[in-house]
Coordinates of C-alpha atoms in Angstrom, one line a residue:
X721 CA 54.5 -17.8 27.0
X722 CA 54.0 -18.2 30.8
X723 CA 52.4 -16.3 33.7
X724 CA 55.7 -14.7 34.6
X725 CA 56.2 -13.3 31.1
X726 CA 52.6 -12.0 31.1
X727 CA 53.1 -10.2 34.4
X728 CA 56.3 -8.6 33.2
X729 CA 54.6 -7.1 30.2
X730 CA 51.2 -6.4 31.7
X731 CA 52.4 -3.6 34.0
X732 CA 53.1 -1.5 30.9
X733 CA 49.6 -1.7 29.6
X734 CA 47.4 -2.4 32.7
X735 CA 46.3 1.2 33.0
X736 CA 44.6 1.2 29.7
X737 CA 40.8 0.9 30.1
X738 CA 40.5 -2.2 28.0
X739 CA 43.9 -3.8 28.8
X740 CA 42.6 -7.0 30.4
X741 CA 39.9 -7.7 27.7
X742 CA 42.5 -7.3 25.1
X743 CA 44.9 -9.6 26.9
X744 CA 42.1 -12.3 27.1
X745 CA 41.6 -12.0 23.3
X746 CA 45.3 -12.2 22.8
X747 CA 45.5 -15.4 24.7
X748 CA 42.6 -17.0 22.7
X749 CA 44.3 -15.9 19.5
X750 CA 47.5 -17.5 20.4
X751 CA 45.6 -20.7 21.4
X752 CA 43.9 -21.2 18.0
X753 CA 47.1 -20.5 16.1
X754 CA 49.1 -23.2 17.9
X755 CA 51.4 -20.7 19.7
X756 CA 50.4 -21.3 23.3
X757 CA 51.8 -24.8 24.0
X758 CA 54.4 -26.9 22.3
X759 CA 53.5 -29.7 19.8
X760 CA 54.4 -33.3 20.5
X761 CA 55.6 -35.1 17.4
X762 CA 54.5 -38.5 18.8
X763 CA 50.8 -37.5 18.9
X764 CA 48.3 -38.6 16.2
X765 CA 48.1 -35.8 13.6
X766 CA 44.8 -33.9 13.2
X767 CA 44.5 -35.2 9.6
X768 CA 44.0 -38.7 11.0
X769 CA 41.4 -37.4 13.5
X770 CA 39.5 -35.8 10.6
X771 CA 39.5 -39.2 8.8
X772 CA 38.0 -40.8 11.9
X773 CA 35.4 -38.1 12.2
X774 CA 34.3 -38.6 8.6
X775 CA 34.2 -42.3 9.1
X776 CA 32.0 -41.9 12.2
X777 CA 29.7 -39.4 10.4
X778 CA 29.3 -41.8 7.4
X779 CA 28.5 -44.6 9.8
X780 CA 25.8 -42.5 11.4
X781 CA 24.5 -41.4 8.0
X782 CA 25.5 -37.8 8.5
X783 CA 27.6 -37.3 5.4
X784 CA 25.8 -34.9 2.9
X785 CA 25.3 -36.1 -0.6
X786 CA 26.9 -34.1 -3.4
X787 CA 23.6 -33.0 -4.9
X788 CA 22.6 -31.5 -1.6
X789 CA 23.3 -27.7 -1.4
X790 CA 23.4 -25.2 1.4
X791 CA 22.7 -21.5 1.2
X792 CA 24.3 -18.7 3.2
X793 CA 21.7 -16.6 5.1
X794 CA 24.0 -13.6 4.8
X795 CA 25.4 -13.7 1.3
X796 CA 22.9 -15.9 -0.5
X797 CA 25.7 -18.0 -1.9
X798 CA 25.3 -21.8 -2.2
X799 CA 27.8 -24.6 -1.8
X800 CA 27.6 -28.3 -2.4
X801 CA 29.6 -29.4 0.7
X802 CA 31.6 -27.8 3.5
X803 CA 34.9 -28.5 1.8
X804 CA 33.9 -26.1 -1.0
X805 CA 33.6 -23.3 1.6
X806 CA 36.9 -24.0 3.2
X807 CA 39.3 -21.0 3.5
X808 CA 42.6 -20.9 5.4
X809 CA 43.1 -17.6 7.2
X810 CA 46.6 -18.2 8.7
X811 CA 49.3 -20.8 9.1
X812 CA 49.1 -23.5 11.7
X813 CA 51.5 -26.2 13.0
X814 CA 52.1 -29.2 10.7
X815 CA 50.4 -31.6 13.1
X816 CA 47.2 -29.5 12.9
X817 CA 44.5 -29.3 10.2
X818 CA 42.1 -26.6 9.1
X819 CA 38.5 -27.7 9.1
X820 CA 35.2 -26.0 9.7
X821 CA 32.7 -26.2 12.6
X822 CA 30.1 -28.2 10.6
X823 CA 32.7 -30.9 9.8
X824 CA 34.1 -31.5 13.4
X825 CA 30.9 -31.0 15.4
X826 CA 27.1 -31.5 15.4
X827 CA 25.6 -28.0 15.2
X828 CA 22.2 -28.0 16.8
X829 CA 20.3 -30.8 18.6
X830 CA 16.9 -31.8 17.3
X831 CA 15.4 -32.8 20.6
X832 CA 12.9 -30.2 21.9
X833 CA 10.4 -29.6 24.7
X834 CA 7.4 -27.3 24.7
X835 CA 6.7 -26.4 28.3
X836 CA 7.7 -27.1 32.0
X837 CA 5.4 -30.1 31.9
X838 CA 7.9 -31.9 29.7
X839 CA 10.8 -31.6 32.2
X840 CA 11.5 -32.0 36.0
X841 CA 11.0 -29.1 38.4
X842 CA 14.7 -28.8 39.3
X843 CA 15.9 -29.0 35.6
X844 CA 18.1 -26.2 34.4
X845 CA 16.4 -23.7 32.1
X846 CA 19.1 -21.5 30.4
X847 CA 18.4 -18.1 28.7
X848 CA 20.9 -15.7 27.0
X849 CA 20.5 -13.2 29.8
X850 CA 22.1 -15.8 32.2
X851 CA 25.5 -15.6 30.4
X852 CA 27.8 -12.6 30.9
X853 CA 29.0 -11.1 27.6
X854 CA 32.6 -11.5 26.6
X855 CA 33.7 -13.5 29.6
X856 CA 30.9 -16.1 29.1
X857 CA 30.6 -16.6 32.9
X858 CA 27.3 -18.1 34.1
X859 CA 25.6 -15.3 36.0
X860 CA 22.7 -17.3 37.4
X861 CA 21.4 -20.8 37.2
X862 CA 17.6 -20.9 37.1
X863 CA 15.4 -24.0 37.4
X864 CA 12.1 -24.9 35.8
X865 CA 10.2 -23.9 38.9
X866 CA 11.6 -20.4 38.8
X867 CA 11.3 -20.0 35.1
X868 CA 8.0 -21.4 33.7
X869 CA 7.8 -21.4 29.9
X870 CA 5.3 -22.2 27.2
X871 CA 7.6 -21.9 24.2
X872 CA 9.9 -24.4 22.5
X873 CA 13.2 -25.1 24.2
X874 CA 16.2 -27.2 23.0
X875 CA 17.4 -30.0 25.1
X876 CA 21.2 -30.1 25.9
X877 CA 23.4 -32.6 27.7
X878 CA 26.3 -32.2 30.0
X879 CA 29.4 -31.5 27.9
X880 CA 27.5 -29.8 25.1
X881 CA 28.9 -26.4 24.0
X882 CA 26.1 -23.8 24.2
X883 CA 26.6 -21.0 21.7
X884 CA 24.5 -17.8 21.6
X885 CA 23.6 -17.2 17.9
X886 CA 21.5 -14.1 18.7
X887 CA 23.9 -11.1 18.8
X888 CA 26.8 -13.5 18.6
X889 CA 29.3 -10.6 18.9
X890 CA 28.4 -10.6 22.6
X891 CA 30.5 -13.8 22.8
X892 CA 28.2 -15.9 25.0
X893 CA 29.5 -19.5 25.0
X894 CA 29.2 -22.1 27.8
X895 CA 30.2 -25.7 28.3
X896 CA 27.2 -27.3 30.0
X897 CA 28.2 -28.8 33.4
X898 CA 24.8 -30.6 33.6
X899 CA 21.8 -31.5 31.5
X900 CA 19.1 -28.9 30.8
X901 CA 17.0 -27.0 28.3
X902 CA 17.7 -23.6 26.6
X903 CA 16.2 -21.0 24.4
X904 CA 16.3 -21.7 20.7
X905 CA 18.6 -18.7 20.4
X906 CA 21.3 -20.9 22.1
X907 CA 22.6 -23.7 19.9
X908 CA 24.0 -26.9 21.6
X909 CA 27.2 -28.1 19.8
X910 CA 28.7 -31.6 20.2
X911 CA 32.1 -32.5 18.9
X912 CA 32.8 -35.8 17.2
X913 CA 35.5 -38.4 18.2
X914 CA 36.3 -36.9 21.6
X915 CA 37.0 -33.3 20.5
X916 CA 37.4 -31.4 23.8
X917 CA 34.2 -29.2 24.4
X918 CA 36.3 -26.6 26.2
X919 CA 38.5 -26.3 23.0
X920 CA 35.4 -25.8 20.9
X921 CA 34.4 -23.1 23.2
X922 CA 37.6 -21.2 23.0
X923 CA 37.6 -21.4 19.2
X924 CA 34.1 -19.9 19.1
X925 CA 35.2 -17.1 21.5
X926 CA 38.5 -16.4 19.7
X927 CA 39.1 -13.3 17.5
X928 CA 39.2 -15.7 14.5
X929 CA 35.5 -16.6 14.9
X930 CA 34.4 -13.1 16.1
X931 CA 35.9 -11.5 13.0
X932 CA 34.0 -14.0 10.7
X933 CA 30.8 -13.6 12.7
X934 CA 30.9 -9.9 12.1
X935 CA 30.9 -10.6 8.4
X936 CA 28.1 -13.2 8.4
X937 CA 25.6 -11.8 10.8
X938 CA 22.3 -10.7 9.3
X939 CA 19.3 -8.7 10.6
X940 CA 19.4 -5.1 11.9
X941 CA 17.5 -5.0 15.2
X942 CA 18.2 -8.6 16.2
X943 CA 21.3 -9.7 14.4
X944 CA 22.0 -13.4 14.4
X945 CA 24.2 -16.1 12.8
X946 CA 22.4 -18.4 10.4
X947 CA 22.9 -22.2 10.6
X948 CA 24.5 -22.5 7.1
X949 CA 27.0 -19.8 7.9
X950 CA 27.8 -21.2 11.3
X951 CA 28.7 -24.5 9.7
X952 CA 31.3 -22.8 7.6
X953 CA 33.2 -21.2 10.5
X954 CA 36.9 -21.9 10.3
X955 CA 38.0 -24.5 12.9
X956 CA 41.8 -24.9 13.5
X957 CA 42.0 -28.5 14.8
X958 CA 45.0 -29.8 16.9
X959 CA 45.5 -33.4 18.0
X960 CA 43.2 -34.4 20.8
X961 CA 46.0 -34.5 23.5
X962 CA 47.2 -31.0 22.4
X963 CA 43.6 -29.7 22.7
X964 CA 43.6 -30.7 26.4
X965 CA 47.0 -29.0 27.0
X966 CA 45.7 -25.8 25.2
X967 CA 42.6 -25.8 27.4
X968 CA 44.6 -26.2 30.6
X969 CA 47.0 -23.4 29.6
X970 CA 44.1 -21.1 28.6
X971 CA 42.4 -21.8 32.0
X972 CA 45.7 -21.0 33.8
X973 CA 46.2 -17.7 31.9
X974 CA 42.5 -16.7 32.2
X975 CA 42.8 -17.3 36.0
X976 CA 45.8 -15.0 35.9
X977 CA 43.7 -12.4 34.1
X978 CA 41.1 -12.7 36.8
X979 CA 43.8 -11.9 39.4
X980 CA 45.1 -9.0 37.4
X981 CA 41.6 -7.7 37.0
X982 CA 41.0 -7.9 40.7
X983 CA 44.3 -6.2 41.4
X984 CA 43.5 -3.5 38.9
X985 CA 40.1 -2.9 40.4
X986 CA 41.7 -2.5 43.9
X987 CA 44.2 0.0 42.4
X988 CA 41.4 2.0 40.8
X989 CA 39.5 2.0 44.0
X990 CA 42.5 3.2 45.9
X991 CA 43.2 5.8 43.2
X992 CA 39.6 7.0 43.4
X993 CA 39.9 7.5 47.1
X994 CA 43.2 9.3 46.7
X995 CA 41.8 11.6 44.0
X996 CA 38.7 12.3 46.0
X997 CA 40.7 13.1 49.2
X998 CA 43.2 15.2 47.3
X999 CA 40.6 17.3 45.4
X1000 CA 38.5 17.7 48.6
X1001 CA 41.5 19.2 50.4
X1002 CA 41.9 21.7 47.6
X1003 CA 38.3 22.6 47.4
X1004 CA 38.0 23.3 51.1
X1005 CA 39.7 26.3 52.7
X1006 CA 43.0 25.3 54.3
X1007 CA 44.0 26.4 57.7
X1008 CA 46.9 28.3 56.3
X1009 CA 48.5 29.2 53.0
X1010 CA 51.5 26.8 53.6
X1011 CA 49.2 23.8 54.0
X1012 CA 47.3 24.7 50.9
X1013 CA 50.5 25.0 48.9
X1014 CA 51.6 21.6 50.1
X1015 CA 48.2 20.0 49.1
X1016 CA 48.2 21.7 45.8
X1017 CA 51.8 20.8 45.1
X1018 CA 51.1 17.1 45.8
X1019 CA 48.0 17.0 43.6
X1020 CA 49.5 18.8 40.6
X1021 CA 52.9 17.1 40.8
X1022 CA 51.2 13.7 40.7
X1023 CA 48.5 14.5 38.0
X1024 CA 49.7 11.8 35.5
X1025 CA 49.5 9.0 38.1
X1026 CA 46.4 9.8 40.0
X1027 CA 44.1 11.1 37.2
X1028 CA 43.7 8.2 34.8
X1029 CA 40.0 7.9 34.3
X1030 CA 37.4 10.2 32.7
X1031 CA 35.7 10.7 36.1
X1032 CA 39.0 11.8 37.6
X1033 CA 39.6 14.3 34.8
X1034 CA 36.1 15.8 35.2
X1035 CA 36.6 16.2 39.0
X1036 CA 40.0 17.8 38.3
X1037 CA 38.6 20.2 35.8
X1038 CA 36.0 21.3 38.3
X1039 CA 38.7 21.7 41.0
X1040 CA 40.8 23.9 38.7
X1041 CA 37.9 26.2 38.0
X1042 CA 37.0 26.3 41.7
X1043 CA 40.6 27.3 42.7
X1044 CA 40.7 29.8 39.9
X1045 CA 37.7 31.8 41.1
X1046 CA 38.8 31.6 44.8
X1047 CA 42.2 33.2 44.1
X1048 CA 44.1 30.0 44.8
X1049 CA 45.5 29.2 41.4
X1050 CA 48.0 32.0 40.9
X1051 CA 49.8 34.3 43.3
X1052 CA 48.6 37.9 43.9
X1053 CA 50.9 40.7 42.9
X1054 CA 51.0 43.7 45.3
X1055 CA 51.6 46.1 42.4
X1056 CA 48.3 45.2 40.7
X1057 CA 45.6 47.8 40.8
X1058 CA 43.1 46.6 43.5
X1059 CA 39.8 45.3 42.2
X1060 CA 37.9 47.9 44.2
X1061 CA 39.5 50.6 42.1
X1062 CA 38.9 48.6 38.9
X1063 CA 35.2 48.2 39.8
X1064 CA 34.8 52.0 39.9
X1065 CA 36.3 52.4 36.4
X1066 CA 34.1 49.5 35.1
X1067 CA 30.9 51.2 36.4
X1068 CA 31.9 54.5 34.7
X1069 CA 32.8 52.7 31.4
X1070 CA 29.5 50.8 31.5
X1071 CA 27.5 54.0 31.9
X1072 CA 29.4 55.6 29.0
X1073 CA 28.8 52.6 26.8
X1074 CA 25.1 52.6 27.6
X1075 CA 24.8 56.2 26.6
X1076 CA 26.7 55.7 23.4
X1077 CA 24.7 52.6 22.3
X1078 CA 21.3 53.8 23.5
X1079 CA 21.0 51.0 26.1
X1080 CA 18.7 51.6 29.0
X1081 CA 20.5 51.4 32.3
X1082 CA 19.9 48.3 34.4
X1083 CA 17.9 48.4 37.6
X1084 CA 20.1 48.7 40.7
X1085 CA 20.5 45.6 42.8
X1086 CA 19.2 45.3 46.3
X1087 CA 21.6 47.1 48.5
X1088 CA 21.3 44.8 51.6
X1089 CA 23.3 41.8 50.3
X1090 CA 26.1 40.6 52.6
X1091 CA 29.1 39.7 50.5
X1092 CA 31.1 38.8 53.6
X1093 CA 29.1 35.6 54.0
X1094 CA 30.4 34.2 50.7
X1095 CA 33.7 32.3 50.3
X1096 CA 36.8 34.1 51.3
X1097 CA 38.8 35.8 48.6
X1098 CA 42.2 37.6 48.5
X1099 CA 42.4 41.1 49.9
X1100 CA 43.0 42.6 46.5
X1101 CA 39.8 41.1 45.2
X1102 CA 36.2 42.4 45.6
X1103 CA 32.7 40.9 45.2
X1104 CA 30.4 42.6 42.7
X1105 CA 27.0 41.9 41.2
X1106 CA 27.2 40.7 37.6
X1107 CA 25.1 43.7 36.5
X1108 CA 27.8 46.0 37.9
X1109 CA 30.3 44.4 35.6
X1110 CA 28.2 44.6 32.4
X1111 CA 26.5 47.3 30.4
X1112 CA 23.7 45.0 29.1
X1113 CA 22.1 41.7 30.2
X1114 CA 19.3 40.7 27.8
X1115 CA 17.6 37.5 26.7
X1116 CA 16.5 36.6 23.2
X1117 CA 13.1 37.1 21.6
X1118 CA 10.1 35.8 23.5
X1119 CA 8.1 35.5 20.3
X1120 CA 7.8 32.0 18.8
X1121 CA 10.0 32.2 15.7
X1122 CA 8.6 31.5 12.3
X1123 CA 11.2 29.3 10.7
X1124 CA 12.0 29.5 7.0
X1125 CA 13.9 27.3 4.6
X1126 CA 16.5 30.0 4.0
X1127 CA 17.2 33.4 5.4
X1128 CA 19.2 34.4 8.5
X1129 CA 20.6 32.2 11.3
X1130 CA 18.6 31.8 14.5
X1131 CA 20.3 30.2 17.5
X1132 CA 19.1 28.8 20.9
X1133 CA 20.5 27.2 24.0
X1134 CA 21.6 24.1 22.1
X1135 CA 24.3 26.2 20.5
X1136 CA 26.1 26.8 23.8
X1137 CA 28.1 24.3 25.9
X1138 CA 30.6 25.2 28.6
X1139 CA 33.4 27.3 27.0
X1140 CA 32.1 26.4 23.5
X1141 CA 30.1 28.6 21.1
X1142 CA 28.8 26.1 18.5
X1143 CA 26.9 27.8 15.6
X1144 CA 27.3 24.9 13.2
X1145 CA 23.6 23.8 13.5
X1146 CA 20.8 26.3 13.3
X1147 CA 17.5 27.2 11.7
X1148 CA 16.6 30.1 9.5
X1149 CA 14.2 33.1 10.0
X1150 CA 13.3 35.7 7.5
X1151 CA 15.4 38.9 7.1
X1152 CA 12.7 41.1 8.6
X1153 CA 12.2 38.9 11.6
X1154 CA 16.0 38.7 12.0
X1155 CA 16.3 42.5 12.2
X1156 CA 13.4 42.7 14.7
X1157 CA 14.8 40.0 16.9
X1158 CA 18.2 41.8 17.0
X1159 CA 16.8 45.4 17.4
X1160 CA 17.8 45.7 21.1
X1161 CA 20.1 42.7 21.5
X1162 CA 22.8 42.5 18.9
X1163 CA 25.5 39.8 19.7
X1164 CA 29.1 40.8 18.9
X1165 CA 32.5 39.2 19.1
X1166 CA 33.6 39.2 22.8
X1167 CA 30.1 39.0 24.2
X1168 CA 29.1 36.2 26.6
X1169 CA 26.2 33.8 26.0
X1170 CA 24.6 32.0 28.9
X1171 CA 21.9 29.3 28.7
X1172 CA 18.7 30.1 30.6
X1173 CA 16.6 27.0 30.2
X1174 CA 17.0 23.2 29.7
X1175 CA 19.1 20.5 31.2
X1176 CA 22.3 22.5 30.6
X1177 CA 21.1 25.6 32.3
X1178 CA 23.9 28.1 33.3
X1179 CA 26.4 27.0 30.7
X1180 CA 28.4 29.9 29.3
X1181 CA 30.8 30.6 26.4
X1182 CA 32.4 33.6 24.8
X1183 CA 31.2 34.6 21.3
X1184 CA 34.6 34.1 19.6
X1185 CA 33.6 34.9 16.0
X1186 CA 31.9 37.5 13.9
X1187 CA 29.0 35.2 13.0
X1188 CA 25.8 37.2 12.8
X1189 CA 22.6 35.6 14.3
X1190 CA 19.4 36.3 16.2
X1191 CA 18.6 34.2 19.2
X1192 CA 15.8 32.8 21.3
X1193 CA 14.7 33.5 24.9
X1194 CA 16.6 30.4 26.0
X1195 CA 19.8 32.4 25.7
X1196 CA 21.1 35.3 27.7
X1197 CA 23.4 37.9 26.1
X1198 CA 26.0 39.5 28.5
X1199 CA 28.0 42.6 27.3
X1200 CA 31.0 43.8 29.2
X1201 CA 33.7 46.5 28.8
X1202 CA 36.3 44.1 27.4
X1203 CA 39.1 46.6 28.0
X1204 CA 38.5 46.4 31.7
X1205 CA 37.3 42.8 32.2
X1206 CA 38.7 39.6 30.8
X1207 CA 35.6 37.9 29.3
X1208 CA 37.3 34.5 29.6
X1209 CA 37.6 35.0 33.4
X1210 CA 33.9 35.8 33.7
X1211 CA 33.1 32.7 31.7
X1212 CA 35.4 30.7 34.0
X1213 CA 33.3 31.8 37.0
X1214 CA 29.9 31.1 35.2
X1215 CA 31.1 27.5 34.4
X1216 CA 32.7 26.9 37.8
X1217 CA 31.0 24.9 40.5
X1218 CA 30.1 28.1 42.3
X1219 CA 28.7 29.7 39.1
X1220 CA 26.7 26.6 38.1
X1221 CA 25.3 26.4 41.6
X1222 CA 24.2 30.0 41.3
X1223 CA 22.3 29.1 38.1
X1224 CA 20.8 25.7 39.0
X1225 CA 19.7 26.5 42.5
X1226 CA 17.9 29.8 41.5
X1227 CA 15.7 28.6 38.7
X1228 CA 11.9 28.5 38.8
X1229 CA 9.7 26.0 36.9
X1230 CA 9.4 22.2 36.8
X1231 CA 12.9 21.0 37.7
X1232 CA 16.3 21.6 36.1
X1233 CA 15.3 20.3 32.6
X1234 CA 12.3 22.6 32.5
X1235 CA 13.5 25.5 34.8
X1236 CA 14.0 29.1 33.8
X1237 CA 16.8 31.3 35.0
X1238 CA 15.3 34.7 35.4
X1239 CA 17.3 37.7 34.2
X1240 CA 16.8 39.4 37.5
X1241 CA 18.6 36.5 39.2
X1242 CA 21.4 36.6 36.6
X1243 CA 22.0 40.3 37.2
X1244 CA 22.5 39.6 41.0
X1245 CA 25.1 36.8 40.5
X1246 CA 27.9 37.6 43.0
X1247 CA 31.1 37.6 41.1
X1248 CA 34.5 37.5 42.8
X1249 CA 36.5 40.1 40.8
X1250 CA 40.3 40.0 40.8
X1251 CA 42.6 42.8 39.5
X1252 CA 42.7 42.8 35.7
X1253 CA 46.3 41.6 35.4
X1254 CA 45.5 38.7 37.8
X1255 CA 42.4 37.9 35.7
X1256 CA 44.7 37.5 32.7
X1257 CA 47.1 35.3 34.7
X1258 CA 44.3 33.1 35.9
X1259 CA 42.9 32.6 32.4
X1260 CA 46.4 31.6 31.2
X1261 CA 47.0 29.2 34.0
X1262 CA 43.6 27.5 33.5
X1263 CA 44.3 27.1 29.8
X1264 CA 47.6 25.5 30.7
X1265 CA 46.1 23.1 33.2
X1266 CA 43.1 22.2 31.0
X1267 CA 45.5 21.4 28.1
X1268 CA 47.4 19.1 30.5

């Protein structure tokens, strides 16, 4: 593998959100399997290196006696020596040897200091927060003067590998480039017989070690890796010279990843600017219809390439809704009945339904509103107050419900999200309370529910089932003549940027999370009403684009 090959293949996956982190893990995995550089048959095999390590440890008095036992902090199992724990997870080159961390390196340094008084003012004091997770980059180097301490610290030397044992899945591993002290949650590691510290680091950061760490960590709030378990971590050991070649190749490829990461960041910034500019052009009135068609054509023809991140998709959804309720999403048909005539029929139908259902007519809206000051709409459309389109707008019970362990369902604002009626979670009220709560406000399939309070104020959905429930004052029930108005179109407007602004800017109370959307304000929402056939076409087009 070389940089050219990586570049050839990276273009295929670089748009994935985690492409570069996955590529970094892939490089480390190849490195510890002996697949990143070629082996040299003239080099001393790792088996001979292990013999020298054991001889050195015996000379230093570090070889454990057979009667000594270790115990795993995670599993509670015991073992007499590290060889008894040895497991081989995959095949390696013939010149390599599988060992374990406790055999090839000294894990933990006994030398400690207790306060700044024990070190120099310009000595390095390292904490876990100074190391970036996953990349293990040093974020900041802080000296004793800037970080006073009165707790025990561990002394480390230049060349030591510094391994974060607290939350080890964060992959915080450094090779010290100078002497210093560190928190006891960081363990200094020193290899025997000239083992490359940078190679030890990449083994500790590799998928091989991370998978084992996930199995051995203990503790819920502050998971950590115990010393006995750390000693048993698998360590694929190449000859010394090959270690150096592996480290050099990994450094080369990680530098390439840095370049790719920077290039991807630049592409994303350019794409962000392009998306923002394109959607802004669509959301603002164009000078003429032809200019708008060109802008819209560019945006929708290039959707797969310019909308690749969740933020882009959210912006695009809002733009689609905005275009839908401004008459910019589908063409107008001259043969459609004008909305002004439709509105007359809606008012008559509403009056008829109120009489049939015994619903008190709604108070007329103030007559001095100037609809011409609102956004321009097609000539075949008309603006109308929401109450002119409905035969009932009512909120739920104002009484504090007496919940029961069983009975009838009782819903609130939490059961409504934009375009989604979610009755899965609810509480119960008694049958008698249920009937009282529904006496003048009975939800039925096809009705619209709108949230009146809370952080999600103004979110609307169609009641798309026959589920029977009572509801709290935090919800508003909107009933319309479904034969004359497409309820999905009305919900489109309520959830559109224009509709949400009408809800969130007209509340009273202590901010959006505590505000209250008054029924009187809901009744005077100014709704852009298209002809009924066009409402149906708009809903179909929005469904098509949202699916895309």
